[in-house]
CSV table of C-alpha atoms in Angstrom, one decimal:
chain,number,residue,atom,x,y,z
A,65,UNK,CA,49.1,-9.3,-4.2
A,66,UNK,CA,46.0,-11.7,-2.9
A,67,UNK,CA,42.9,-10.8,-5.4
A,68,UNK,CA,39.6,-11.8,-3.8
A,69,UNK,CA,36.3,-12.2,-6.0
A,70,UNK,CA,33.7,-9.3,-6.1
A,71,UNK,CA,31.3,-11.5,-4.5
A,72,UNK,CA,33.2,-12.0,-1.6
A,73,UNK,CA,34.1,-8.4,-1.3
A,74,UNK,CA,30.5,-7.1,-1.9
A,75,UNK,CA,29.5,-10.1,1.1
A,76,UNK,CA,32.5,-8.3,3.4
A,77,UNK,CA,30.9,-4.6,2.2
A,78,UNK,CA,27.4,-5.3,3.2
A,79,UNK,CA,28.3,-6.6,7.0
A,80,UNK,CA,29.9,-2.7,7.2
A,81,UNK,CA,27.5,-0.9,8.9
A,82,UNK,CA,28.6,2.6,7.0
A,83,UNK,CA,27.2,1.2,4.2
A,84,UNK,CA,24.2,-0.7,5.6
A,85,UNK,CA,21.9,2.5,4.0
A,86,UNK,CA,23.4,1.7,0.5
A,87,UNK,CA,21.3,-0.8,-2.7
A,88,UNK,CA,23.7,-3.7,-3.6
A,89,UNK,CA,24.1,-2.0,-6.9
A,90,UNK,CA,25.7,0.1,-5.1
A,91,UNK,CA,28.1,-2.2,-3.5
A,92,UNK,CA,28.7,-3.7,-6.1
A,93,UNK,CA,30.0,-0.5,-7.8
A,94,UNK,CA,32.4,0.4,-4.6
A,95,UNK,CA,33.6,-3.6,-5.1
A,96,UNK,CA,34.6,-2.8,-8.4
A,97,UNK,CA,37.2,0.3,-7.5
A,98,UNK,CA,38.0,-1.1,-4.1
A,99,UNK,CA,42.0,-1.0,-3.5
A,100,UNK,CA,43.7,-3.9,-1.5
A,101,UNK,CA,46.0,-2.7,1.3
A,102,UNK,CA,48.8,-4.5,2.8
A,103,UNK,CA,50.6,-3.8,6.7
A,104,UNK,CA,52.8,-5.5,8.3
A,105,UNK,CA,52.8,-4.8,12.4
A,106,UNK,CA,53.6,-1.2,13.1
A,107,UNK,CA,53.5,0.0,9.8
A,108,UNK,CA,52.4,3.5,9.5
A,109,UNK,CA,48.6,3.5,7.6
A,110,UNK,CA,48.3,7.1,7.7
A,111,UNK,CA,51.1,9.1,9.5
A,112,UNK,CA,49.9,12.5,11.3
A,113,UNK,CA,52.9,14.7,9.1
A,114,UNK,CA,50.5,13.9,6.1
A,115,UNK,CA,48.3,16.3,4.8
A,116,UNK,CA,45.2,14.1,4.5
A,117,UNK,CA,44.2,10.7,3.8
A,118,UNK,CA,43.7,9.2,0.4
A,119,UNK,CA,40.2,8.5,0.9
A,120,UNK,CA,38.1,5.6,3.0
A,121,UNK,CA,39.7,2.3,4.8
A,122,UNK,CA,37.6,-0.9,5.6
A,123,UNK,CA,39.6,-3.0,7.3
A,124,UNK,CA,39.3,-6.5,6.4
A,125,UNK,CA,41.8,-8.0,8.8
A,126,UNK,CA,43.9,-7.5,11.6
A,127,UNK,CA,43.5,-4.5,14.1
A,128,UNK,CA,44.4,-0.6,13.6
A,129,UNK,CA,45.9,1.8,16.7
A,130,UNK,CA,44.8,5.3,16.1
A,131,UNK,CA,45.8,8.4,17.7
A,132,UNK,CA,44.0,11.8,17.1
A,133,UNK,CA,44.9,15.3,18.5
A,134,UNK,CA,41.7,17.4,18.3
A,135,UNK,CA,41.9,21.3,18.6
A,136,UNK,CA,39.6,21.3,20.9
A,137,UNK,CA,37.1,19.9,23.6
A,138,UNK,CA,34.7,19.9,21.2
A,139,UNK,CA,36.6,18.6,18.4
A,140,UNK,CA,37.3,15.6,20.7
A,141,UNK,CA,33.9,14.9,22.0
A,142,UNK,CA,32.5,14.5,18.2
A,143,UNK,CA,35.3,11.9,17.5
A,144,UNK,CA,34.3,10.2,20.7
A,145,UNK,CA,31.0,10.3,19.9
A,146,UNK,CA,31.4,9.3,16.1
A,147,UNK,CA,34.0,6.5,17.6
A,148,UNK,CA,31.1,5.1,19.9
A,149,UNK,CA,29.4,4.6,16.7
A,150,UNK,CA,31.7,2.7,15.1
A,151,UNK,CA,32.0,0.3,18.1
A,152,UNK,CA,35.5,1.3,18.6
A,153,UNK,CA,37.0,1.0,22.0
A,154,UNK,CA,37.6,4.6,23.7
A,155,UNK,CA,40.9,4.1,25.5
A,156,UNK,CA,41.2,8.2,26.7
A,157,UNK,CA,44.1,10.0,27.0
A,158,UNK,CA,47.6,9.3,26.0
A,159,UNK,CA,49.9,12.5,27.5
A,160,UNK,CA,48.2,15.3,25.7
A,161,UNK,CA,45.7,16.9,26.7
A,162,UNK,CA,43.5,16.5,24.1
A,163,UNK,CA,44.5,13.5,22.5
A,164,UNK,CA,43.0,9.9,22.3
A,165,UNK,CA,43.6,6.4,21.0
A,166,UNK,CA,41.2,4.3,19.5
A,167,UNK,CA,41.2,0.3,18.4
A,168,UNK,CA,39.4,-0.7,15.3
A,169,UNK,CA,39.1,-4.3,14.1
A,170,UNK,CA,37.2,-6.0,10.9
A,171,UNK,CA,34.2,-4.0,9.3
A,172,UNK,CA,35.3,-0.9,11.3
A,173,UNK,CA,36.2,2.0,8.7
A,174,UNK,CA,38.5,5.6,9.2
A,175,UNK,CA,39.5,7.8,6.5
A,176,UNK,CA,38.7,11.2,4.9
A,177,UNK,CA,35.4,13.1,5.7
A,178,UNK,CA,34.9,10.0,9.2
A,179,UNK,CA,36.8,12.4,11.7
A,180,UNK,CA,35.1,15.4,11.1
A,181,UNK,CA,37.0,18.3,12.2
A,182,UNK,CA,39.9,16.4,13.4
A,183,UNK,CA,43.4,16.6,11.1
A,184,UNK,CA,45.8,15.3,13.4
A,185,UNK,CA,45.8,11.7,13.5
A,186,UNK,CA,48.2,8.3,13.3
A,187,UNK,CA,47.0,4.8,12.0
A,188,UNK,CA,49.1,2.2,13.1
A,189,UNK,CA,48.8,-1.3,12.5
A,190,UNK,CA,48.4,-3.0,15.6
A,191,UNK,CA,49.1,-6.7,13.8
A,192,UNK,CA,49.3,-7.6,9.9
A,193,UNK,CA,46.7,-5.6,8.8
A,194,UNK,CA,44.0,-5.6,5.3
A,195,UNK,CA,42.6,-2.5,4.3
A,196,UNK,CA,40.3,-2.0,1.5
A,197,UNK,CA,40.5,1.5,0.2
A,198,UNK,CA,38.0,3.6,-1.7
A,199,UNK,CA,40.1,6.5,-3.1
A,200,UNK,CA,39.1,9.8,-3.0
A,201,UNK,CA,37.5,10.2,-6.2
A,202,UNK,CA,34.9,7.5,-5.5
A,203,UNK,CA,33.8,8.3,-2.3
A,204,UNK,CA,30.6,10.2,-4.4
A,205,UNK,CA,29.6,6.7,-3.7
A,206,UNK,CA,29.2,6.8,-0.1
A,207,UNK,CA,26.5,9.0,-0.9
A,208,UNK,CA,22.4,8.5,-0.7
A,209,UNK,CA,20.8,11.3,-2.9
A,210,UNK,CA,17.8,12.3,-1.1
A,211,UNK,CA,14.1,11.8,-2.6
A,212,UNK,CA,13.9,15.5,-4.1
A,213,UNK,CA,16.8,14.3,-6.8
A,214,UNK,CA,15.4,11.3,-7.9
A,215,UNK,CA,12.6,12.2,-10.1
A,216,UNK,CA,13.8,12.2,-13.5
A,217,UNK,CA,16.8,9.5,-12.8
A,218,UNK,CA,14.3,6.4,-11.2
A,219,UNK,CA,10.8,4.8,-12.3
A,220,UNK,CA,7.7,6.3,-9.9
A,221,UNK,CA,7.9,2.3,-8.2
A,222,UNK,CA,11.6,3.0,-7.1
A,223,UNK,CA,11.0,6.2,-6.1
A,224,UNK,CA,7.8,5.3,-4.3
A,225,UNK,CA,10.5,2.3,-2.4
A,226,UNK,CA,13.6,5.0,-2.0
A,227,UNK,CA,13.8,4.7,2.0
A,228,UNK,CA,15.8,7.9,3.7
A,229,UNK,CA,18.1,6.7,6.3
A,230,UNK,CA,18.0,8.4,9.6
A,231,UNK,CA,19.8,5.7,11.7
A,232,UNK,CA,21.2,2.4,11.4
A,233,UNK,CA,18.0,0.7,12.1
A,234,UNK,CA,15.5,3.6,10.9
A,235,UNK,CA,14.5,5.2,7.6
A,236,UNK,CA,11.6,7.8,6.7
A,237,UNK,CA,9.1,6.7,3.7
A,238,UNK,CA,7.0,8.8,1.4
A,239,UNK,CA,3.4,9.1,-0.2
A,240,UNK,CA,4.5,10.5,-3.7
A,241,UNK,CA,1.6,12.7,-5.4
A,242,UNK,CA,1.4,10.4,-8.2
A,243,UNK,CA,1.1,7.5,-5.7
A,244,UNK,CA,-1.8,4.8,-5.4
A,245,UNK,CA,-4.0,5.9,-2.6
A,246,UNK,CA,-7.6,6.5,-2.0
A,247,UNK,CA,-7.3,8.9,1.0
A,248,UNK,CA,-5.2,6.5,2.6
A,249,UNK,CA,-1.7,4.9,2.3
A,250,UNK,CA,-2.3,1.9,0.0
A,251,UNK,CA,-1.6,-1.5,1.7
A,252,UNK,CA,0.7,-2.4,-0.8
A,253,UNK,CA,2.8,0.3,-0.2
A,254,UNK,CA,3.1,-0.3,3.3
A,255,UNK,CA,4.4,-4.0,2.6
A,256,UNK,CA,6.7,-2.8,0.3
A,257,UNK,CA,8.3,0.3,1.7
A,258,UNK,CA,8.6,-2.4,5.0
A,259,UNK,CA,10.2,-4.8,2.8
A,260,UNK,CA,12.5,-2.2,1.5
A,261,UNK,CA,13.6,-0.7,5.2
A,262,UNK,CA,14.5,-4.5,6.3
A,263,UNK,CA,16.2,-5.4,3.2
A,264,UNK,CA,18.4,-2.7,4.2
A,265,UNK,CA,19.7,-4.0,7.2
A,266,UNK,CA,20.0,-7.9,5.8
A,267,UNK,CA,23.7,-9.2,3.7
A,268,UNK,CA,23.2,-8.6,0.4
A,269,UNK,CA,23.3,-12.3,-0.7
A,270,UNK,CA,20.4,-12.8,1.7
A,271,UNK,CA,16.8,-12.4,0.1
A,272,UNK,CA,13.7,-12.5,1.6
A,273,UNK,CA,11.5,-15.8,0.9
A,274,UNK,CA,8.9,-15.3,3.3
A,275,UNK,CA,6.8,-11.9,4.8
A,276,UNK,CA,3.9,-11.6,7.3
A,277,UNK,CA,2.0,-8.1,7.7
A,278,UNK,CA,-0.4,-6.7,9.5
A,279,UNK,CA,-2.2,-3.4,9.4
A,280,UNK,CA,-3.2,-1.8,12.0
A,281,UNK,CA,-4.3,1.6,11.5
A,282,UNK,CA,-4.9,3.8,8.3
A,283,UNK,CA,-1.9,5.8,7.5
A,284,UNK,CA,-1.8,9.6,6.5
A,285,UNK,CA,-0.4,10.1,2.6
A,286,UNK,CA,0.6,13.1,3.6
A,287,UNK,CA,3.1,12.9,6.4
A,288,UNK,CA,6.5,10.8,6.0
A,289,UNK,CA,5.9,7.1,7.6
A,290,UNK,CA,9.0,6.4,10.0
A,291,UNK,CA,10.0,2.7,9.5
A,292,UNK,CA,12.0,1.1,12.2
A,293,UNK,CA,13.7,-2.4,11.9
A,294,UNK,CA,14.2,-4.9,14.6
A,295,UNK,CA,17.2,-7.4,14.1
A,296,UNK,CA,15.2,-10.3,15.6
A,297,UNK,CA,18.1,-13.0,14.5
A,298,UNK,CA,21.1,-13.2,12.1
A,299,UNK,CA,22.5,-16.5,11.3
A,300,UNK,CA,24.3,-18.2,8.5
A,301,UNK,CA,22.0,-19.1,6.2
A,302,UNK,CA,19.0,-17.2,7.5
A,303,UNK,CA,17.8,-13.7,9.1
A,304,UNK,CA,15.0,-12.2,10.9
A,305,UNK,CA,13.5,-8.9,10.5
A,306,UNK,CA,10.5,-7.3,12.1
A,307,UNK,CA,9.5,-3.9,11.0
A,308,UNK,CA,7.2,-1.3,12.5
A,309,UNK,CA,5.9,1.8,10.5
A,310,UNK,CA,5.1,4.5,12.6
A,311,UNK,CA,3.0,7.8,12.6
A,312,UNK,CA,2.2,10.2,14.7
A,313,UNK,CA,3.4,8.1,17.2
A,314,UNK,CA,1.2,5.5,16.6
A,315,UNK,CA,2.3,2.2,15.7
A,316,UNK,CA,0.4,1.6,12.4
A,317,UNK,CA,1.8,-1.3,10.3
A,318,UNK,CA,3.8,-4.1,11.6
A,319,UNK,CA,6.2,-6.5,9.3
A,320,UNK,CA,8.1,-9.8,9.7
A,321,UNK,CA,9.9,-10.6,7.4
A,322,UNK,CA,12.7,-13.9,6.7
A,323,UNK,CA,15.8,-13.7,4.4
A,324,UNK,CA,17.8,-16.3,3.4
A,325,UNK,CA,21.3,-16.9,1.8
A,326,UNK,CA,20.7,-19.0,-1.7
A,327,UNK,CA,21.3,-22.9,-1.1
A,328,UNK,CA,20.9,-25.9,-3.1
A,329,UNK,CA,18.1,-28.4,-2.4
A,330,UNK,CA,14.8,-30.0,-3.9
A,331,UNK,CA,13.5,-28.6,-6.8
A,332,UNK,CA,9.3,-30.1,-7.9
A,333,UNK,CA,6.4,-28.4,-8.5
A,334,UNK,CA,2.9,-29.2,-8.4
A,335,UNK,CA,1.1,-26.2,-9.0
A,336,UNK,CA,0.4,-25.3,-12.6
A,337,UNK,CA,-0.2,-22.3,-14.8
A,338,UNK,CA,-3.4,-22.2,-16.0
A,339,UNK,CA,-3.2,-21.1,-19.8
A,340,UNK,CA,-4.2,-18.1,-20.4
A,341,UNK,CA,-3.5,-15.5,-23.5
A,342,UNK,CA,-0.6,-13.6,-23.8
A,343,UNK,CA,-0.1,-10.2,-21.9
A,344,UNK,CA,0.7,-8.7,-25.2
A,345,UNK,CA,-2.9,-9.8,-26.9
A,346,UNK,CA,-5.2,-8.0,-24.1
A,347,UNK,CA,-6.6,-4.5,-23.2
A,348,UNK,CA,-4.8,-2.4,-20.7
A,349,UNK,CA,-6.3,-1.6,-17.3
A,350,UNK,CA,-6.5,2.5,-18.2
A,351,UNK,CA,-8.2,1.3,-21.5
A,352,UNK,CA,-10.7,-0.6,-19.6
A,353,UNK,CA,-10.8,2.4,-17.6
A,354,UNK,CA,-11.7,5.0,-20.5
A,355,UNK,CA,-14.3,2.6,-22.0
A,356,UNK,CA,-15.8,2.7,-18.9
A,357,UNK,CA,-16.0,6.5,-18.4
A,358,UNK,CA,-17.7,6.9,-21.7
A,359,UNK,CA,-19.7,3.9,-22.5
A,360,UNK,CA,-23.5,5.6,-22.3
A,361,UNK,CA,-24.9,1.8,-20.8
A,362,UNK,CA,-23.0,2.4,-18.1
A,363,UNK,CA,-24.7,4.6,-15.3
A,364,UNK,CA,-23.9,8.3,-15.1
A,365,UNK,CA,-22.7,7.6,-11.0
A,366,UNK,CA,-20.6,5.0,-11.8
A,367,UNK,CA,-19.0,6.4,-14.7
A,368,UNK,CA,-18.4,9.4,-12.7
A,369,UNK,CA,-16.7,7.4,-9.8
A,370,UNK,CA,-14.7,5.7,-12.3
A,371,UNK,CA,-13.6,8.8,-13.3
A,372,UNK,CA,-12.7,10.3,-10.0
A,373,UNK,CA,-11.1,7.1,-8.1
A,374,UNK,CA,-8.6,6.3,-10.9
A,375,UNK,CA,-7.2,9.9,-12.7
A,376,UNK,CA,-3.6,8.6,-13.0
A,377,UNK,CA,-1.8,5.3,-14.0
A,378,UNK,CA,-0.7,2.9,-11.7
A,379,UNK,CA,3.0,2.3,-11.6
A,380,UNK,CA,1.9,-1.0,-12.6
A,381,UNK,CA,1.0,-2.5,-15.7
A,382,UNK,CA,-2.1,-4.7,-15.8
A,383,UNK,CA,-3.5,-6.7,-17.9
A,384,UNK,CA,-7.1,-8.8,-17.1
A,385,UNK,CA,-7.1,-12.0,-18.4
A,386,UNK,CA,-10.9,-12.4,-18.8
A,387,UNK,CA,-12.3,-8.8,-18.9
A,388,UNK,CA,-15.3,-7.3,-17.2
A,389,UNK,CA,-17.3,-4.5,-17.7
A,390,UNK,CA,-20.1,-4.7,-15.9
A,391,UNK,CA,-20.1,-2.3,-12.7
A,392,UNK,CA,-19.8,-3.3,-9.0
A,393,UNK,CA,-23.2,-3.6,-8.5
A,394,UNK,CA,-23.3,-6.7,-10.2
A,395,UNK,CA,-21.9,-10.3,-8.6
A,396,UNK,CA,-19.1,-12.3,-10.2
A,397,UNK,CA,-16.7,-14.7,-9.4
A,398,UNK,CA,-15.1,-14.7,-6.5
A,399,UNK,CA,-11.5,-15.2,-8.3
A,400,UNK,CA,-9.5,-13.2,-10.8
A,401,UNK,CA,-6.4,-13.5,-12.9
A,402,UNK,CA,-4.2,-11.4,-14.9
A,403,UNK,CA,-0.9,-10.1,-15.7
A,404,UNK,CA,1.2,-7.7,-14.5
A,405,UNK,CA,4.4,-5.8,-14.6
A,406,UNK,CA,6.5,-2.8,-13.6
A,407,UNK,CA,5.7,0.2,-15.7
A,408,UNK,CA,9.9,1.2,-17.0
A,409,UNK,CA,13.0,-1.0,-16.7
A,410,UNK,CA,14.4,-1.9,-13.4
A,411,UNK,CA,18.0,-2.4,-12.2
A,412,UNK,CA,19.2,-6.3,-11.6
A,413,UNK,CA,18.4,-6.4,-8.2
A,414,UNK,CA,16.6,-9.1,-7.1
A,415,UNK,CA,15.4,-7.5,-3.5
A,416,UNK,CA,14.1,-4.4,-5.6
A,417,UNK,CA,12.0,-6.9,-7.6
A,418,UNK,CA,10.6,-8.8,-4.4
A,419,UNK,CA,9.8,-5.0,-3.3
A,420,UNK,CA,7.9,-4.1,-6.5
A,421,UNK,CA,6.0,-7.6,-6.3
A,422,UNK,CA,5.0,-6.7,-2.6
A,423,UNK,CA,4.1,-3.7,-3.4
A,424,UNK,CA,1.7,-5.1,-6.4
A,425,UNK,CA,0.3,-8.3,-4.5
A,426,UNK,CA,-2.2,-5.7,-3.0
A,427,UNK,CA,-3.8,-3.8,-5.4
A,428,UNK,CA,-7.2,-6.0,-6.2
A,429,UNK,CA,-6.6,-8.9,-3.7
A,430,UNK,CA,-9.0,-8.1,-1.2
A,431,UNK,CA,-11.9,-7.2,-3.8
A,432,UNK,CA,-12.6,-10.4,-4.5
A,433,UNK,CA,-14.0,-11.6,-1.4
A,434,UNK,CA,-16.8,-9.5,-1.9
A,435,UNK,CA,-17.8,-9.4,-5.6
A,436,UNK,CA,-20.0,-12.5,-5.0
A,437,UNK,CA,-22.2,-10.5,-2.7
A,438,UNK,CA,-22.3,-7.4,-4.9
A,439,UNK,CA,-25.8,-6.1,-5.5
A,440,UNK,CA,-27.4,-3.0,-6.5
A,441,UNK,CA,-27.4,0.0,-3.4
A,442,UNK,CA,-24.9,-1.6,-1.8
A,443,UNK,CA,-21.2,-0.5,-1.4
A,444,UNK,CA,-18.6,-2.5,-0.4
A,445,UNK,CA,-15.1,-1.4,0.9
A,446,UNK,CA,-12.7,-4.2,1.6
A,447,UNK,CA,-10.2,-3.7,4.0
A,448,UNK,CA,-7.0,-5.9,4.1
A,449,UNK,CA,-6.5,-6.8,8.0
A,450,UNK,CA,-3.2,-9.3,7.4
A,451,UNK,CA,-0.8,-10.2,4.2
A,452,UNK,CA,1.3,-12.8,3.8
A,453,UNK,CA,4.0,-14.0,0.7
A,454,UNK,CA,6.3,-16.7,-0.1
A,455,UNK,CA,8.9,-16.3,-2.6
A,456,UNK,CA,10.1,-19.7,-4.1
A,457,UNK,CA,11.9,-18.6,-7.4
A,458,UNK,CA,14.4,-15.6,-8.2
A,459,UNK,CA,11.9,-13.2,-10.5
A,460,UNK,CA,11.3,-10.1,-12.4
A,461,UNK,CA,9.2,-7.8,-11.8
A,462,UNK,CA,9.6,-5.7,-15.3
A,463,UNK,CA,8.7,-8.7,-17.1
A,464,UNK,CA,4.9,-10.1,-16.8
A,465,UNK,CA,3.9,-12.1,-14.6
A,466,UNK,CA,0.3,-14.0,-14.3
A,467,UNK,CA,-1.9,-13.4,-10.8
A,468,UNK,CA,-4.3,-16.1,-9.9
A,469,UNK,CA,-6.3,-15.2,-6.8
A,470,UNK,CA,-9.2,-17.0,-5.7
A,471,UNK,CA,-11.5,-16.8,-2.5
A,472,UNK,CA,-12.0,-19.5,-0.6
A,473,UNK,CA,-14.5,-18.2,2.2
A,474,UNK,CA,-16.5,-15.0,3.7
A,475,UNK,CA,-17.2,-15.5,7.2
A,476,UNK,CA,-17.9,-13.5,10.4
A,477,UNK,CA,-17.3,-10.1,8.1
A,478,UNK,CA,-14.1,-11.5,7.2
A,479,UNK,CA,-12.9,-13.0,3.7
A,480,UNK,CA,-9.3,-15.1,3.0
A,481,UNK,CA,-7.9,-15.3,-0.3
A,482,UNK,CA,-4.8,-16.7,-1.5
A,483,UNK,CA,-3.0,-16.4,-4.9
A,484,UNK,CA,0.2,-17.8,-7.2
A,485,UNK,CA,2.0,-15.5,-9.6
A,486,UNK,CA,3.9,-17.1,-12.1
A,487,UNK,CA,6.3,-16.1,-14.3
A,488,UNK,CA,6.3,-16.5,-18.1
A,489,UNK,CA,7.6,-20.2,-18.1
A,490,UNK,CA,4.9,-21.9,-15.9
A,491,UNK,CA,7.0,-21.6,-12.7
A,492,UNK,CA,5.6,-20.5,-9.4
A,493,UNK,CA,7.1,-17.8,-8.5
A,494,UNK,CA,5.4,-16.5,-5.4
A,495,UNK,CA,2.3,-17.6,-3.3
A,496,UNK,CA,0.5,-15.5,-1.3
A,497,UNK,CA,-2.3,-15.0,1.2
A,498,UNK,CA,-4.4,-12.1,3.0
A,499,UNK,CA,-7.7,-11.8,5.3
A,500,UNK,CA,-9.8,-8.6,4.7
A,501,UNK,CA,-12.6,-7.2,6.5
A,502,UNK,CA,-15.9,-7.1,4.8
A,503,UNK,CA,-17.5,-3.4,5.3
A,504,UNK,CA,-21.0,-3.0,3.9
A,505,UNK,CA,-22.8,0.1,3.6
A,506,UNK,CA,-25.9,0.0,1.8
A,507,UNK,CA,-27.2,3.4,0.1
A,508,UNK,CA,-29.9,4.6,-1.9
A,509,UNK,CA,-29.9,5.5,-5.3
A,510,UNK,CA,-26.9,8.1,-5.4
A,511,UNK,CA,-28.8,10.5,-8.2
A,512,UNK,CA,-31.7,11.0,-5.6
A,513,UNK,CA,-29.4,11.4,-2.3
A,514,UNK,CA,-29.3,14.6,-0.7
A,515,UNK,CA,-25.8,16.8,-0.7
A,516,UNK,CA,-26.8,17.9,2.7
């Protein structure tokens, strides 16, 4: 028998669309038990005398001829309608009543649990024919466990990325409880959850090296987001994805995003890590946090918005490379650094960690193109209007990996920044850039202002 590598096999899996809803760890656990099928031309695949089939058939080459009698009217609409779906030519009735006959060709699939109701069907090979089975007991892995069973199984990040599929091209995100928000979907969320949805729909040797985003409108934590994707382009070496979160039937966030198959090619770098302490050797961000609710020099207000803002961990680690405790109120530079990693262990795949860097790139990046114009009264809420990231280097995101973000300008109530992350060896990882509006609201001393 012909034995094909499990990286071909999990490159034929992905371009299925049955299994376009599915991680690649998952494809690569269906390549593993995958069963090779040989036909020659009008060989019987599954014959209508037999009591069912042995599980689910991708065929991988040639053509199949399948005839199904249905019970009933509505038996046979379903299939038709389920056929449709598959892109499988309808050719109608062949003598009976309530039989039809359907083509399929390469990346179509048939098999147990596809027909629904129907039981009485033929396969035929229409020409030498490929199948790759997935037997009976492994179809479990067909299956996408919805959010409410994840909880103890997957870190809060992946659970905060798990995208329900509702169709091919759509998927449903949530705001978890324990998620980052301040009475609003965090940005960063919204980057990765659209990262996420249009990973989805991209071959799984395909990663994404570069993302645009915009945000439109505030999103409401607690409705579900509706993400749909938009398969701009598809070629061999490169795709194009835009995304657009919805709610409320408002268009709200927009994505585009580029993926591209791994190739060979220059390799230089001029950008260089600035040295910095280990990860392991600072304070961690809730530390800095509880110092700051009970250190007595600090004023009662702030120590008491401290306190209310930031009640649980971030699903990220963080760790400031040059520490500082003075409030808000105060200027400082306008540029920051430090390290950062997934809280928990993440699987091998490399699109979850590009999701999980996404969705950390905005967590203090727009900040800093206002701390130079702190001063006392005067509260500033950044907003980010547009994101953008480059991906140069496969990464981790549950190892640490070193922020630097600078801003270059404030103008015209708007401030860019751009930033590098590097990894642990020096290399640039990722580079990144975003715009934010500049709100101001200046305010009296809080302890004297009226409730009313």
């Amino acid at each position: 028998m012909k034995t094909e590598s499990s990286s071909s096999v999990v490159e034929f899996l992905e371009k299925v669309p049955l299994l376009h809803r599915l991680t690649s760890s998952s494809l690569k656990k269906i390549a593993q038990v995958l069963v090779f099928k040989r036909y020659e031309r009008g060989d019987y695949v599954v014959g209508r005398d037999e009591e069912e089939m042995e599980g689910v058939y991708f065929i991988l080459e040639g053509q199949v001829w399948i005839v199904t009698l249905c019970d009933s009217y509505e038996d046979k609409r379903q299939l038709q309608l389920v056929m449709f779906c598959f892109q499988a030519q309808v050719l109608g009735p062949v003598g009976e009543e309530n039989c039809s006959e359907f083509f399929l060709k390469p990346f179509d699939y048939f098999g147990r649990g596809i027909f629904g109701n129907v039981y009485a069907v033929d396969v035929v090979a229409v020409s030498q024919l490929t199948c790759l089975l997935l037997t009976c007991d492994h179809c479990h892995l067909l299956e996408t466990k919805p959010i409410c069973d994840l909880d103890n199984q997957r870190s809060l990040l992946e659970r905060i990325l798990y995208m329900d599929p509702l169709d091919l091209n759509v998927f449903r995100g949530f705001t978890l409880p324990n998620a980052p928000a301040l009475g609003k979907v965090f940005g960063g969320q919204f980057v990765a959850q659209g990262l996420a949805a249009a990973s989805k729909t991209v071959e799984f040797m395909k990663l994404v090296h570069s993302l645009h985003a915009y945000f439109l409108l505030s999103g409401d934590t607690n409705i579900p987001i509706i993400y749909e994707v938009s398969r701009l382009r598809d070629g061999n070496n490169f795709a194009t994805r835009r995304v657009d979160a919805r709610q409320k039937g408002k268009t709200i966030f927009t994505l585009f995003a580029s993926f591209q198959r791994e190739q060979q090619g220059f390799d230089h770098l001029e950008s260089n890590m600035p040295h910095m302490l280990p990860p392991e050797t600072l304070v961690p961000r809730d530390e800095m946090l509880q110092r700051r609710m009970t250190d007595h020099l600090i004023p009662r207000y702030y120590r008491n918005k401290v306190a209310t803002q930031y009640t649980a961990p971030l699903p990220i680690d963080i760790r400031f490379c040059e520490p500082n405790y003075s409030t808000e109120e105060r200027k400082s530079p306008s540029r920051l650094k430090y390290w950062f990693k997934a809280r928990g262990e993440l699987s091998d795949d490399q699109a979850l960690h590009r999701c999980v860097v996404a969705f950390a790139s905005d967590l203090m990046y727009a900040f800093i193109s206002s701390d130079p114009h702190r001063k006392k009264g005067m509260s500033a809420v950044p907003v980010s209007l547009d994101h953008s990231m480059w991906f140069h280097r496969p990464l981790r995101a549950d190892d640490w990996l070193l922020f630097v973000m600078v801003n270059l300008t404030a103008s015209q109530s708007r401030g860019l920044a751009t930033g590098e992350m590097f990894n642990r060896k020096g290399e640039l990882v990722v580079s990144l850039k975003q715009e934010a509006l500049l709100k101001e609201t200046v305010t009296s001393n809080p302890i004297l202002d009226s409730k009313l």
